Amino acid sequence: MIEFHNVSKRYPGSGDALSRVSFKLAGGEMAFLTGHSGAGKSTLLKLIAVLIRPTNGQVLINNENIGHISRRRIPYVRRNVGIIFQDHKLLFDRTVFDNVALPLVIAGVSHREIGRRVRASLDKVGLLNKEKSLPITLSGGQQQRVGIARAVVNKPPILLADEPTGNLDPELSREIMELFAQFQQVGVSVLIASHDLDLISQMGHKVLTLDEGRMVAGGMHNAPQGEPR
Amino acid sequence: MISPSVYIARHMQVMLATLGDMIRSPMSNLMTIAVMGIALALPTGLHVILKNVQQVTAQWDGAAQISLFMKPSVTDKQADQLANILQKRQDVKSVTRITRSEALEEFRKNSGFGEALEALEDNPFPAVIVVFPTEQSDNLLTVQTMLASFKQRPEVELAQLDMQWLKRLYAIMDFGRRGIWVLAAMLSLSVLLVVGNTIRLAIQNRRDEIEIIKLIGGTDAFIRRPFLYTGFWYGLSGGILSWLLVTLSIWLLSGPVSQLATLYDSNYSLSSLDLLGSIILLGLSIFLGLAGSWIAVSRHLDAIEPE
């Protein structure tokens, strides 16, 4: 589902944020991405969401090299990647329902279908009774769930989460992680950046560890340069 | 990927949603619409007035005439002889005579000073010959040489060309027309900038929303759409407002104008913007609204990229 081959990312005026990273995440596989802050976790997630482009190497999603796709193609790649943000990135002037419906509206899903799928998604995260609420009236954990409902409403094959439990207490964090595990069980590839090592070890999934831009655990051996497979 | 019916439904929904948004914050939107309406009403109104003036003056077109006022000593009979001589000239189409008594009668009837005339012993009016040049000689140069030769005549006290003021009027109207175009171009540009700026502010206000939509896979077209429809609504309502302003102004002017026309023995009435003109006004206004928002959107939307 996700494959990195010798991927490097260098920001102008600084060193390598990622350096020759190679790993593979199969369909229906769940993995944690760990490392100190500044180790390159966010950079790696941004590459998958095509928020940035690799300096070197290949990023494959569904066997498509997204490192060099045209600007016009980017939205369609992003529709296959549900992203959950640490700061939720909800629209505070719209109801929970409208927030969750947004990806479906973008994709041009019919009105009736939207209602059905948004409710299914809200039911999944346990917020069906909050559909008419404004996000501001919800707790941090509930807002995070709204963010998750929005990320999965379009049934993307890939879920990315950037420190999804960063602001939550341990019990809520665990609940959120269990939720991700449920999506993995129905065939979604899930990649979660987190530094909550205790929780990660309890969950018992594949762990990718980054250190100063290098993948020191969980990755693949680098193929010879210029030869992706 | 998206079926046509869903696509059209989406467009209708965005169209109505943007209208709803505008109605929900009426004050700021009304300001923008008012600026557009007034800016467009100004050249349109001037255009309508100029068209009316053109309609009036069209009846006088090619109506060069030379009035020859006889010396007081010239009798009607002598004037008749002169008229016959002039009639035979190649460059003269026709000649009209106004005898001294006719002139007196006309003045008595129309001026309201009839009683003052009773006090005079003599008829103070000279005989007048009005000369109409043929069409071939109805140009400024020929008519002016004719005028010069008439002036040489011993019977003639004063020869007056009644065309020059018309030429001048046409020149002024030409100038006015050009001026209206320049004004219209400048005000259209300002409408474009007003819409562009309003949309730019709207984009900035919804920066977070645009960022999130980009993050979850919204295409540029999807993001652009509500702003373009907002521009469309601005254009439409600005156009309607300017139409109303012009129509109202013409209506206010029509009373005094028909009064004035009555004084000139005419039943002329002021005509307002016709159907074609109205359609052009609305079309131009909508175009300006769309173009302004398009410029703003294409300039500012690319700059918003999610981090």
CSV table of C-alpha atoms in Angstrom, one decimal, chain A residues 46 51 71 75-76 78-79 83 85 89-91 93-94 102-103 105-111 114 150, chain B residues 1-3 6 10 13 206 208-220 222 302 305-307:
chain,number,residue,atom,x,y,z
A,46,LYS,CA,3.7,14.9,4.7
A,51,LEU,CA,2.2,18.1,1.1
A,71,ARG,CA,-0.5,19.4,-9.2
A,75,PRO,CA,-6.4,16.0,-4.6
A,76,TYR,CA,-7.3,12.6,-5.9
A,78,ARG,CA,-5.3,12.8,-0.9
A,79,ARG,CA,-8.8,11.3,-1.1
A,83,ILE,CA,-5.4,12.1,7.8
A,85,PHE,CA,-4.3,15.8,13.0
A,89,LYS,CA,-8.3,20.8,12.1
A,90,LEU,CA,-12.1,21.0,12.4
A,91,LEU,CA,-14.2,23.8,11.0
A,93,ASP,CA,-18.4,27.4,12.3
A,94,ARG,CA,-20.0,24.1,11.1
A,102,LEU,CA,-16.9,17.5,3.9
A,103,PRO,CA,-14.8,14.7,2.2
A,105,VAL,CA,-19.2,16.7,-0.5
A,106,ILE,CA,-15.8,17.2,-2.1
A,107,ALA,CA,-16.0,13.8,-3.8
A,108,GLY,CA,-19.5,14.6,-5.1
A,109,VAL,CA,-21.5,12.0,-3.2
A,110,SER,CA,-25.2,12.3,-3.5
A,111,HIS,CA,-27.1,14.0,-0.7
A,114,ILE,CA,-23.9,11.5,2.5
A,150,ARG,CA,-14.1,12.7,8.9
B,1,MET,CA,-16.5,10.1,-11.8
B,2,ILE,CA,-19.3,12.4,-10.7
B,3,SER,CA,-22.6,11.9,-12.5
B,6,VAL,CA,-25.0,15.3,-9.0
B,10,ARG,CA,-23.7,20.6,-6.5
B,13,GLN,CA,-26.4,24.0,-4.0
B,206,ARG,CA,-11.8,31.4,5.1
B,208,ASP,CA,-8.4,27.7,7.5
B,209,GLU,CA,-11.3,26.2,5.7
B,210,ILE,CA,-9.5,26.3,2.4
B,211,GLU,CA,-6.4,24.7,3.9
B,212,ILE,CA,-8.5,21.9,5.4
B,213,ILE,CA,-10.4,21.3,2.1
B,214,LYS,CA,-7.0,21.1,0.3
B,215,LEU,CA,-5.8,18.6,3.0
B,216,ILE,CA,-8.7,16.2,2.5
B,217,GLY,CA,-8.6,16.2,-1.3
B,218,GLY,CA,-10.6,19.2,-2.5
B,219,THR,CA,-9.8,20.2,-6.1
B,220,ASP,CA,-9.0,23.8,-7.0
B,222,PHE,CA,-14.2,22.9,-5.8
B,302,ASP,CA,-2.5,29.1,-4.8
B,305,GLU,CA,-1.1,25.6,0.9
B,306,PRO,CA,-1.5,23.3,3.9
B,307,GLU,CA,1.6,22.7,6.0
